XYZ file of C-alpha atoms in Angstrom:
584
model
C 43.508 41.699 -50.966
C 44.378 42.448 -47.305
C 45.745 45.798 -45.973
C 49.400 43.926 -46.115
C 49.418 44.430 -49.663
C 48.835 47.659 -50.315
C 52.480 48.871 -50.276
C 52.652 52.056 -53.327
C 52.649 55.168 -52.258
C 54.620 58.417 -52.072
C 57.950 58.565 -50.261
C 58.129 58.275 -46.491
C 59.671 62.029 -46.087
C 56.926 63.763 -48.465
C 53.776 61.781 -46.109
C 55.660 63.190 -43.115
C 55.507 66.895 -44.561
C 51.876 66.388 -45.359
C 51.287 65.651 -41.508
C 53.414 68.612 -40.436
C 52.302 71.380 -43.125
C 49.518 72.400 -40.682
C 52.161 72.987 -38.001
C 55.133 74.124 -40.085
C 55.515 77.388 -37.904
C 55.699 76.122 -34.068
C 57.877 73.561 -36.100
C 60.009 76.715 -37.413
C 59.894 78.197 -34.321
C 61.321 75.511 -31.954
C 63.610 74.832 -34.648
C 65.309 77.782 -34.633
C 65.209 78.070 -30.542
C 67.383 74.697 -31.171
C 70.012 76.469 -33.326
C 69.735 79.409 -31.458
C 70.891 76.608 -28.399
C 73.681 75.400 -30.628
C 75.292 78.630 -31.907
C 75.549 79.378 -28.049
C 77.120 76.039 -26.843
C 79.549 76.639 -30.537
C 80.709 80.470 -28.914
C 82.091 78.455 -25.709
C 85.288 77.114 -26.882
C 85.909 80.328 -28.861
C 85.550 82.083 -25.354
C 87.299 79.198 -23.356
C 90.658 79.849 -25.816
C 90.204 83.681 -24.617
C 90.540 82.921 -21.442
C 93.248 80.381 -21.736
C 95.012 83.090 -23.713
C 94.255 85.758 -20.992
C 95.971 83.184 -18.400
C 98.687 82.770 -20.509
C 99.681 86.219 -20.342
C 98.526 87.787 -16.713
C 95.264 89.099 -18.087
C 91.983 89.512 -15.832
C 89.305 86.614 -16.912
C 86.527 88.193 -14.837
C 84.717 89.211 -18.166
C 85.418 85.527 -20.252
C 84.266 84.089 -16.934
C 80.879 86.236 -16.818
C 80.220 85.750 -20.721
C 81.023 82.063 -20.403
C 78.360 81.779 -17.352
C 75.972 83.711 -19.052
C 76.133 81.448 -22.843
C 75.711 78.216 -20.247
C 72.355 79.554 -18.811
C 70.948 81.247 -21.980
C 71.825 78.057 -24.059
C 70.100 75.773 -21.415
C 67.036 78.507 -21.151
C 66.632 78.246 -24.631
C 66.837 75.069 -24.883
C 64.514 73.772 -22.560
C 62.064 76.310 -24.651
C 62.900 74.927 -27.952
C 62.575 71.112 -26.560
C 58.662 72.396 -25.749
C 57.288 74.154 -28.557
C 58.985 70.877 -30.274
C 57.107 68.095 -28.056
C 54.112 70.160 -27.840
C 54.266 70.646 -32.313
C 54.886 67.054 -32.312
C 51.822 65.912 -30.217
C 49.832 68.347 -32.760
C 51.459 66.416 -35.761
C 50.466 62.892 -33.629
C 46.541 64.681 -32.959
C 45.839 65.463 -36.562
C 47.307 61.727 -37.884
C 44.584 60.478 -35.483
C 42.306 62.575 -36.490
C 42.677 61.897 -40.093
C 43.069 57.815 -39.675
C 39.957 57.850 -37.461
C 37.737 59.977 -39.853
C 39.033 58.104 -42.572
C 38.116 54.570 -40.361
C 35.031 55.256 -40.169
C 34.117 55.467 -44.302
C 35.754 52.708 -44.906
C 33.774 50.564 -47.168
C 32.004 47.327 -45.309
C 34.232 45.291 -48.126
C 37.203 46.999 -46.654
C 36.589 46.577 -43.804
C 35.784 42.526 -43.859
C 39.407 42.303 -45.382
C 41.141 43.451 -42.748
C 41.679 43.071 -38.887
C 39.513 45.409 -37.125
C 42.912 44.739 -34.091
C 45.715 46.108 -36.832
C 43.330 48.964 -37.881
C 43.189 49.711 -34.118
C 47.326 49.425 -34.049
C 47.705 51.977 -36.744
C 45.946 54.404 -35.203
C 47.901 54.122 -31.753
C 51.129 53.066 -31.782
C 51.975 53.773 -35.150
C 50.917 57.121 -35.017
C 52.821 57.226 -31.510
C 55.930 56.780 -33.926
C 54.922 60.370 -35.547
C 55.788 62.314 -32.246
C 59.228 60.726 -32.479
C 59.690 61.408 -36.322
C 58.740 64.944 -36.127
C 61.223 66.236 -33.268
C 64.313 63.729 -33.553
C 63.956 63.011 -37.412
C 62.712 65.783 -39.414
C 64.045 69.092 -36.814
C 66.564 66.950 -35.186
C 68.028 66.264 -39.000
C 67.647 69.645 -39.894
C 69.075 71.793 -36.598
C 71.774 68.646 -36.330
C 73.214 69.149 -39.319
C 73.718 72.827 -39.427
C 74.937 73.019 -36.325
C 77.567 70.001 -37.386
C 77.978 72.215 -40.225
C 78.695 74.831 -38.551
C 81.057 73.421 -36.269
C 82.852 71.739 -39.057
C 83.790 75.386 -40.466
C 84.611 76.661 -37.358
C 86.793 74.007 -36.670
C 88.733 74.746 -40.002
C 88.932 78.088 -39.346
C 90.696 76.806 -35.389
C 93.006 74.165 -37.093
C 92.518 72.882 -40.780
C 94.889 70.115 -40.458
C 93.108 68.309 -37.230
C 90.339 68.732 -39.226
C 91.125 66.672 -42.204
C 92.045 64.171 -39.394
C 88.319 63.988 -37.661
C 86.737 63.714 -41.171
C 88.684 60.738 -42.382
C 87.180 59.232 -39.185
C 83.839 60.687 -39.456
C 83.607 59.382 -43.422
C 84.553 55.929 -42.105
C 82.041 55.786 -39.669
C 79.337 56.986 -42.217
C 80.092 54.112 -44.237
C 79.273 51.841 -41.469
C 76.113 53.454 -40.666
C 74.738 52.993 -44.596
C 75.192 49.608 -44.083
C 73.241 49.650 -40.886
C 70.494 51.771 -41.625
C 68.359 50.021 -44.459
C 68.367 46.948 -41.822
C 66.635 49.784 -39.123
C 64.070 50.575 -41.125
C 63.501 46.658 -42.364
C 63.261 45.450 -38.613
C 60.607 48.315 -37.721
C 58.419 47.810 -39.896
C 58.245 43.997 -38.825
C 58.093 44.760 -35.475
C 54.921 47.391 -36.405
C 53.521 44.264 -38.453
C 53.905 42.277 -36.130
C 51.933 44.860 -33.172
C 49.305 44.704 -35.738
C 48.783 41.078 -35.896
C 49.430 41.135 -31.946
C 46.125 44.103 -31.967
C 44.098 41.752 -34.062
C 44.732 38.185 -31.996
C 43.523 40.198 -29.425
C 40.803 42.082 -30.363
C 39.688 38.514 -31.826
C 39.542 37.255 -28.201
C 38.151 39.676 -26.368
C 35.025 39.835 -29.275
C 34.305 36.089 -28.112
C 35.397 35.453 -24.877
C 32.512 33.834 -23.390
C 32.772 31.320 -26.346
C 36.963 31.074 -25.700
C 36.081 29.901 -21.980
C 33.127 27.748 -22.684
C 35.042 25.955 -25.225
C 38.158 26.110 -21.735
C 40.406 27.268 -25.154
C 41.985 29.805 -22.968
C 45.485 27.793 -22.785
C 45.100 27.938 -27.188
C 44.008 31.776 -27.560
C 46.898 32.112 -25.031
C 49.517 30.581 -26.790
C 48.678 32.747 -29.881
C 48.601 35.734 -28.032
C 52.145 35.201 -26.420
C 53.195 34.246 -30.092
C 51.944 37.540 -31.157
C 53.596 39.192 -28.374
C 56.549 37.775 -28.779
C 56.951 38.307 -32.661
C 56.844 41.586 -31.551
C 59.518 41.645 -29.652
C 61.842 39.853 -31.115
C 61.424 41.824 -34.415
C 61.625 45.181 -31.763
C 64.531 43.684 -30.624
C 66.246 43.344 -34.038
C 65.349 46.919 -35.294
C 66.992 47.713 -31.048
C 70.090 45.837 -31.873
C 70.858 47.593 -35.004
C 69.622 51.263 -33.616
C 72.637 50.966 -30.757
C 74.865 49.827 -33.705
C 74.101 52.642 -35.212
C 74.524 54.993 -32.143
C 77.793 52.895 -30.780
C 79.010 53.572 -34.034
C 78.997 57.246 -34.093
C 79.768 57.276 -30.781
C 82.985 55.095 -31.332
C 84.173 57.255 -34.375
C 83.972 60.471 -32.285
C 86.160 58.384 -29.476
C 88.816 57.736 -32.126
C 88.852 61.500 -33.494
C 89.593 62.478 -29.970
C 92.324 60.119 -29.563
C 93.531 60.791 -32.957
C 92.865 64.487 -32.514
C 94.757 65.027 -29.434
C 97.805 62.808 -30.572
C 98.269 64.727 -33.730
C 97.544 67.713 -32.335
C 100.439 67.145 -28.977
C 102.864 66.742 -32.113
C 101.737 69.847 -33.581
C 102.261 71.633 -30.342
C 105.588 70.082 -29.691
C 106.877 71.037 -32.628
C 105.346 74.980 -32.565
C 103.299 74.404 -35.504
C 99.893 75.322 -32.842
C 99.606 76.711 -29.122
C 98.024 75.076 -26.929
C 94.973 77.202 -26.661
C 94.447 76.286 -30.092
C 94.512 72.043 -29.241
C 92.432 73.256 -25.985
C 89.748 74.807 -28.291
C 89.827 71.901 -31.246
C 89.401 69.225 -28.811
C 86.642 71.156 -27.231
C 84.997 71.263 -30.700
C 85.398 67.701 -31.196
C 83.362 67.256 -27.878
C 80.803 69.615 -29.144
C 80.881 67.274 -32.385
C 79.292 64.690 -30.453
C 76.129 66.504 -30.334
C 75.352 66.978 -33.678
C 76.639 63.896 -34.685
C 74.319 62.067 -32.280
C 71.905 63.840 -33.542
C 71.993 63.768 -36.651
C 72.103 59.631 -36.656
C 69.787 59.190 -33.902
C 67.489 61.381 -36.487
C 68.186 59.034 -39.506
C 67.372 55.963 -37.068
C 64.190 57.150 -35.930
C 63.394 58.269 -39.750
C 63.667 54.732 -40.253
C 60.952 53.874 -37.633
C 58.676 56.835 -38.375
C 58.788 55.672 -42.072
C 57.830 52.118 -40.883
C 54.662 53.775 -39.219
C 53.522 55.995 -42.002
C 53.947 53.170 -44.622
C 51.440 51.604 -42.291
C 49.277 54.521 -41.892
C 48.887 55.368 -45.393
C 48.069 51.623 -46.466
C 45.038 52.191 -44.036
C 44.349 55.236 -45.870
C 44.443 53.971 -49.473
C 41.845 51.192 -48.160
C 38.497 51.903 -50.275
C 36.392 54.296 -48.593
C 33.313 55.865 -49.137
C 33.269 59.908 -50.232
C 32.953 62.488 -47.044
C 29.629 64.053 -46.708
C 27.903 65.980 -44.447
C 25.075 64.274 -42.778
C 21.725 64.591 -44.568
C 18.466 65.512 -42.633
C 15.922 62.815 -41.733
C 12.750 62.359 -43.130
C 10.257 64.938 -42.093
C 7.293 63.269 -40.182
C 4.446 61.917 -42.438
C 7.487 61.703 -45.409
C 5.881 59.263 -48.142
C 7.141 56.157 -47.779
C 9.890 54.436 -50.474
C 8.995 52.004 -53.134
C 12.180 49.704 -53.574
C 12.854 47.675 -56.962
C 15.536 44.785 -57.630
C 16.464 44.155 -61.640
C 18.110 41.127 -61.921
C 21.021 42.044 -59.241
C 23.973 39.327 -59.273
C 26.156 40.148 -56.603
C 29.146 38.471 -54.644
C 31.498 39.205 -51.616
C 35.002 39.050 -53.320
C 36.369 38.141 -57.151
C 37.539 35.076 -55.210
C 33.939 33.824 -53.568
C 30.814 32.320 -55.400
C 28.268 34.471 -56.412
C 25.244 35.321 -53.400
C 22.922 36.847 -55.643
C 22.414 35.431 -59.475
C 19.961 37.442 -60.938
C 17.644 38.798 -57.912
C 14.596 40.717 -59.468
C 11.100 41.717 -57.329
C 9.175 44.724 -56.713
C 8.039 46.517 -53.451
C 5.678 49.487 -53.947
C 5.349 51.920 -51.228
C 3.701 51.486 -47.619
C 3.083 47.752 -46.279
C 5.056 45.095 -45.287
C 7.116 42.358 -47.123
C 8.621 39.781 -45.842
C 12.031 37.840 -46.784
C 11.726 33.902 -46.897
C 13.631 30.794 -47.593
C 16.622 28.510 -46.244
C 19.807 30.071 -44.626
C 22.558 31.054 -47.518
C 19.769 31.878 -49.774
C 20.924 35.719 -49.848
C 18.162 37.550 -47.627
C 20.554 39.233 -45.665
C 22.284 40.650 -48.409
C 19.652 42.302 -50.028
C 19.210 44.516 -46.817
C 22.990 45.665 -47.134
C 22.669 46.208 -51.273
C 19.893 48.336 -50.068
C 21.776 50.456 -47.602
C 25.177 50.190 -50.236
C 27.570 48.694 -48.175
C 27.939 46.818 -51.054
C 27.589 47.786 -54.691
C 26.059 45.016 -56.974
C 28.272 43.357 -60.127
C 25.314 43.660 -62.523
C 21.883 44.681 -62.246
C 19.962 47.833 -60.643
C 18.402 48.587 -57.681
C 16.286 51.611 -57.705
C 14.698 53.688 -54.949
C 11.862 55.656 -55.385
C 12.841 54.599 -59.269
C 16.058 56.432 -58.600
C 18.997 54.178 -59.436
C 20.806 53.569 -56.031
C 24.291 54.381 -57.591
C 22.571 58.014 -57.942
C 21.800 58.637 -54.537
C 23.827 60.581 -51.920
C 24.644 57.928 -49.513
C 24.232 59.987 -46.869
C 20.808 61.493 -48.086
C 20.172 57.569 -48.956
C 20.708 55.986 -45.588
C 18.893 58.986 -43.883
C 15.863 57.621 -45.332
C 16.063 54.040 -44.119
C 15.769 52.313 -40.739
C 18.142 49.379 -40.324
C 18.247 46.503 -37.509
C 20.839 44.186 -38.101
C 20.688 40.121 -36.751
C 22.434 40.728 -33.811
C 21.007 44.208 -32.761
C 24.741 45.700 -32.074
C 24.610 47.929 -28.685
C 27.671 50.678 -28.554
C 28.897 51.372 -25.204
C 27.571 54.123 -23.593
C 24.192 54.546 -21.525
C 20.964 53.292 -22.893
C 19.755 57.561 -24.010
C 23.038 57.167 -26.425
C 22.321 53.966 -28.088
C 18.710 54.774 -28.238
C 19.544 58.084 -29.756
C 22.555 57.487 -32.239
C 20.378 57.677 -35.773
C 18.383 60.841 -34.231
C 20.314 62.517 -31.847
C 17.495 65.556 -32.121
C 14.608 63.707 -30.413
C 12.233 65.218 -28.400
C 11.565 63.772 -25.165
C 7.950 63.309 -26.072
C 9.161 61.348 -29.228
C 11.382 59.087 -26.823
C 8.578 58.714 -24.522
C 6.284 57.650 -27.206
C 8.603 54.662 -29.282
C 10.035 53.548 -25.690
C 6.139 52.306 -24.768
C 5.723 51.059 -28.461
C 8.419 48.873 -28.090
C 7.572 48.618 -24.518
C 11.414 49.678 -23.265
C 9.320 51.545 -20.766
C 8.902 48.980 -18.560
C 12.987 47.928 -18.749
C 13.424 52.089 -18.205
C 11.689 52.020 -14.948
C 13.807 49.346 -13.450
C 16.809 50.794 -14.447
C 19.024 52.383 -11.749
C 19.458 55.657 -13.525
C 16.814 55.088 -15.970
C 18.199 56.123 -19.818
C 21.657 56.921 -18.494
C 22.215 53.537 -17.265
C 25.556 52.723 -19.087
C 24.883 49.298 -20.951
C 28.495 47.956 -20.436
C 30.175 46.921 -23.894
C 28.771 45.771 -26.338
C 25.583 46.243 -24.236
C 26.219 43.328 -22.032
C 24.065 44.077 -19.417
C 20.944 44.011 -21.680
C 19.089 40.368 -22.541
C 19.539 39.565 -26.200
C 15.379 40.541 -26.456
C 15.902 43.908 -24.791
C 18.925 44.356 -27.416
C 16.746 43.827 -30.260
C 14.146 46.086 -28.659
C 16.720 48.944 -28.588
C 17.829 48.614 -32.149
C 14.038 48.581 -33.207
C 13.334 51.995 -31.349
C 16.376 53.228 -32.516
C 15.172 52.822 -36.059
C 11.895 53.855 -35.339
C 13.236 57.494 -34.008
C 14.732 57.947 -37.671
C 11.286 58.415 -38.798
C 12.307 56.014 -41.908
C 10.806 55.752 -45.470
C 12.173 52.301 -45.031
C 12.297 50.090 -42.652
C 14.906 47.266 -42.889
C 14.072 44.529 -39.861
C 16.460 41.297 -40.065
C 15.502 38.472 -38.041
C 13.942 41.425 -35.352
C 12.442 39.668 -33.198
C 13.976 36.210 -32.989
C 15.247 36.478 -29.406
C 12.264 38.089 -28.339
C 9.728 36.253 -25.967
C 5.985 35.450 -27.557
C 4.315 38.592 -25.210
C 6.698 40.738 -26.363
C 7.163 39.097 -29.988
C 3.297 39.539 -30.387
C 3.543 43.383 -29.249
C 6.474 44.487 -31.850
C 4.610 42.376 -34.168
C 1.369 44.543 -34.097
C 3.781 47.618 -33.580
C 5.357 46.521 -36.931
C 1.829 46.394 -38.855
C 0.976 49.862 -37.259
C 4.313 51.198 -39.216
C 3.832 49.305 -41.921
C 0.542 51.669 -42.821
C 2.561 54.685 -43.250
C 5.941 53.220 -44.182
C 7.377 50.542 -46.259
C 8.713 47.749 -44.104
C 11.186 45.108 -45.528
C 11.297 41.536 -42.854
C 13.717 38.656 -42.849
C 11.538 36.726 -40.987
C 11.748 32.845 -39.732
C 8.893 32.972 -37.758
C 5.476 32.028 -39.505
C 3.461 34.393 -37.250
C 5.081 37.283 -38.698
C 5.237 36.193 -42.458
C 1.449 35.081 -42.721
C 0.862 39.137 -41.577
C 2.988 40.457 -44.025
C 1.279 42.002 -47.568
C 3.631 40.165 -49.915
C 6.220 37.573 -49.189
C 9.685 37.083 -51.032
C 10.686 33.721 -51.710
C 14.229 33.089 -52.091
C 16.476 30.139 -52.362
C 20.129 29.777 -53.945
C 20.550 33.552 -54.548
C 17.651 33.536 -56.727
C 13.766 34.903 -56.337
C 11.604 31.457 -56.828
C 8.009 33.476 -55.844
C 6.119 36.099 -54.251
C 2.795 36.339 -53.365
C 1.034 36.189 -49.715
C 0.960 33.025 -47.415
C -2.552 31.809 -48.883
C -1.259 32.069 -52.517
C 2.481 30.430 -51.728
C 1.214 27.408 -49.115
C -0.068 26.173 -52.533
C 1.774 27.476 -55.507
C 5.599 26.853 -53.886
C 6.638 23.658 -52.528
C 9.340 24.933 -50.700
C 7.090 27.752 -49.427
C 4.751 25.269 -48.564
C 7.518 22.851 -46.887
C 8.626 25.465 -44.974
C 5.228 27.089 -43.485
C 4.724 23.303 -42.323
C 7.678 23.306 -40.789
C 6.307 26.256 -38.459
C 9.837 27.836 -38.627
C 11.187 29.537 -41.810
C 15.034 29.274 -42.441
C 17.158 31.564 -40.202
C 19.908 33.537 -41.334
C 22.376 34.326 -44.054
């Protein structure tokens, strides 16, 4: 199941409240600075038929003139205040959406996140949460102050002239019909034009994670086309939800046009035959100006409603994706901790419902303190049993027990604090080389640093460095070898102090000096730790105490290297082979 499917949820106006809760006073505040604007702007054509009347009959105007100049500056005053505290609540409303999606991001499950575009993740938490500022100010206030102050206009304009009234509704209720034809095809068009950012985020967040393999395959003209495609899905479905948006507004805008016309024609008739004065058509058709307003308003806030609800459909799928619970960091291990025994009981385990099972019936012991390494052809599920041991994925049947402690009963974060973890591909975050080094133990002494940064001789690569630990790495640590990569993710582990120490494949891009080095570094752990290799290189299984032999998702033997050159044959083909089977 992709993040496309997940479509349930509560209404589009009740997740908008839930975002604006937090902020419902500022939003109270500059919502009633924006009626206070439009009861000012309604007291002008009352005032404007004073005056006309004071013409009429030889009367000074200095004082409708003075209260007239004084509404115009207060309403635009208050306006401009109201349109701040507004903008400013509805950047707060856009702050916490990120705040939540990114939080929320981050515990995804690893299943989750393996179903889904890491590019349309990225999307929802920019642009679509852009939408929110929109939402909050033109939709949800804009709805609200617009249609009082229509409201309110409405009844003051019956009070002025009932008759011209009845007039401008019959238009009004024939434009409205329009628009609820119009509308549902707004909010259809947005949300494929915010699909289709999404898929536009992921083509290129796709690229840009494999570019040097894009241009040494010269498949730049390829990933090109598919980008444009992307891009211009985009706009053609922005377009479309633009096209019937200015319908929308052209139609409002159109009805108000007739009323006028319609208005003052009635209304001439009505003066010519004494039924009004003509302060009275002065002051209606002033109304019906001041209509516009609201009007606009109050369809320009059902339009963008239909955007915003586009964005927060989005934004709540992301948020119903399985994540893991929130919890508070848990301490590391204290120095000298005992290290973890580890357990497998016939674990069968698989990907997806859809995918063959990786694991059918995986069952070994490791007891606490020395090292055991993982053998046996690629596919054979090594790999995996490293992330069943950190839970990023829960087994289908079996147990897996730490410390005799069924993993399912551990806190994951008081879990993971325990274990030291270096993937294949020794990931480097952005950042200088103090961050990277420091992200699993951000409370390391200097001495501490010192001391891992010669064991995995990183000293050396410190020295040379132009600003030695805050040397930025570039992304994705670019500027480091693939060896000096690995070396980093192996210190990092190390300064976690770990009851366990995961290595996959740790040393395969390292040189034999330095190979040789972490090797004896790892046996020095391995006295006062338990360390768990994937391992393709002979040197470093014939070291290790016991060695894991798997094949097909299945445990065939375990033993050390003298017992399995002779008791497995695949053992034995492989340790002639001097290379044992790479990854998984």
């Amino acid at each position: 199941m992709s993040i496309a499917d997940i479509r349930t949820g509560p209404p589009a106006w009740r997740q908008l409240l839930g975002y604006v809760r937090p902020y419902r006073w500022s939003l109270l505040a500059g919502a009633l600075l924006s009626l206070v604007t439009g009861a000012t702007g309604l007291l002008l054509p009352l005032v404007a038929r004073g005056l006309i009347d004071d013409l009429g009959r030889d009367r000074a105007i200095t004082g409708a003139l003075l209260l007239m100049s004084v509404l115009v500056v207060a309403n635009a005053a208050v306006g401009a205040l109201g349109s701040y505290v507004l903008r400013r609540t509805a950047e707060s409303v856009v702050l916490g959406a990120r705040r939540t999606l990114s939080s929320y991001l981050l515990r995804l499950r690893i299943a989750a996140v393996d179903r889904t575009e890491p590019g349309d993740l990225m999307a929802r938490i920019t642009s679509d949460t852009t939408l929110l500022r929109a939402v909050t100010t033109d939709s949800l206030v804009g709805f609200g102050t617009g249609g009082l102050t229509l409201l309110a206009t409405v009844v003051l304009m019956g009070l002025v002239e009932p008759v011209l009234l009845g007039v401008t509704l019959a238009v009004i209720v024939g434009a409205g019909v329009v628009l609820g034809v119009i509308v549902p095809r707004i909010n259809k068009a947005s949300r494929q034009a915010q699909d289709a950012v999404g898929v536009m985020g992921a083509s290129l967040e796709r690229v840009l994670g494999a570019l040097r393999t894009v241009k040494a395959s010269s498949a730049e003209h390829r990933e090109e086309r598919a980008l444009h495609e992307a891009a211009e899905e985009s706009w053609r479905q922005s377009v479309r939800a633009a096209k019937w948006s200015a319908a929308a507004g052209n139609t409002s805008g159109l009805a108000m046009q007739i009323a006028f016309i319609t208005v003052l024609a009635v209304g001439g008739a009505r003066v010519a035959t004494g039924a009004i004065d003509v302060a009275t058509l002065v002051a209606f058709l002033l109304y019906v100006f001041y209509l516009m307003s609201p009007i606009a308003q109050v369809v320009g806030a059902v339009t963008e409603y239909q955007t915003g609800a586009a964005a927060l459909a989005r934004i709540q799928e992301a948020l119903r994706l399985p994540a893991e619970p929130a919890a508070q960091p848990a301490p590391l291990p204290p120095a000298g901790a005992e290290p973890a025994a580890l357990a497998f009981e016939d674990v069968r385990f698989r990907y997806a419902d859809d995918l063959p099972y990786v694991h059918h019936g995986v069952t070994f012991a490791v007891p606490a303190r020395g090292m055991t390494a993982f053998v046996g052809p690629s596919g054979a599920g090594k790999t995996t049993v490293f992330s069943l041991i950190e839970r990023f994925y829960d087994p289908d049947s079996g147990r897996i027990a730490l410390d005799g402690r069924d993993l399912a009963d551990w806190e994951l974060p008081r879990l993971r604090s325990a274990i030291g973890y270096v993937e294949q591909d020794a990931p480097v975050l952005s950042g200088s080389l103090r961050d990277n080094l420091l992200l699993g133990n951000p409370e390391a002494d200097e001495d501490t640093l010192t001391r891992v940064l010669k064991t995995t001789r990183l000293d050396g690569l410190v020295a040379g460095l132009p600003q030695g630990l805050d040397t930025l790495v570039g992304h994705r640590g670019t500027k480091l070898s693939g060896g000096e990569r690995q070396r980093v993710a192996i210190a990092r582990a190390l300064l976690r102090r770990p009851r366990l120490l995961l290595l996959d494949e740790a040393t395969s891009q390292l040189d034999a000096v330095n190979e040789a080095a972490l090797r004896d570094t790892v046996a020095d752990v391995a006295r006062t730790t338990t360390v768990l290799v994937v391992a393709h290189r002979l040197s470093t299984v014939t070291m290790a105490d016991r060695i894991v032999v798997m094949d097909m998702g299945r445990v065939r033997a375990v033993g050390t290297h003298r017992e399995l050159v002779t008791a497995d044959p695949l053992y034995a083909e492989l340790a002639a082979t001097q290379f044992l089977a790479t990854a998984d």
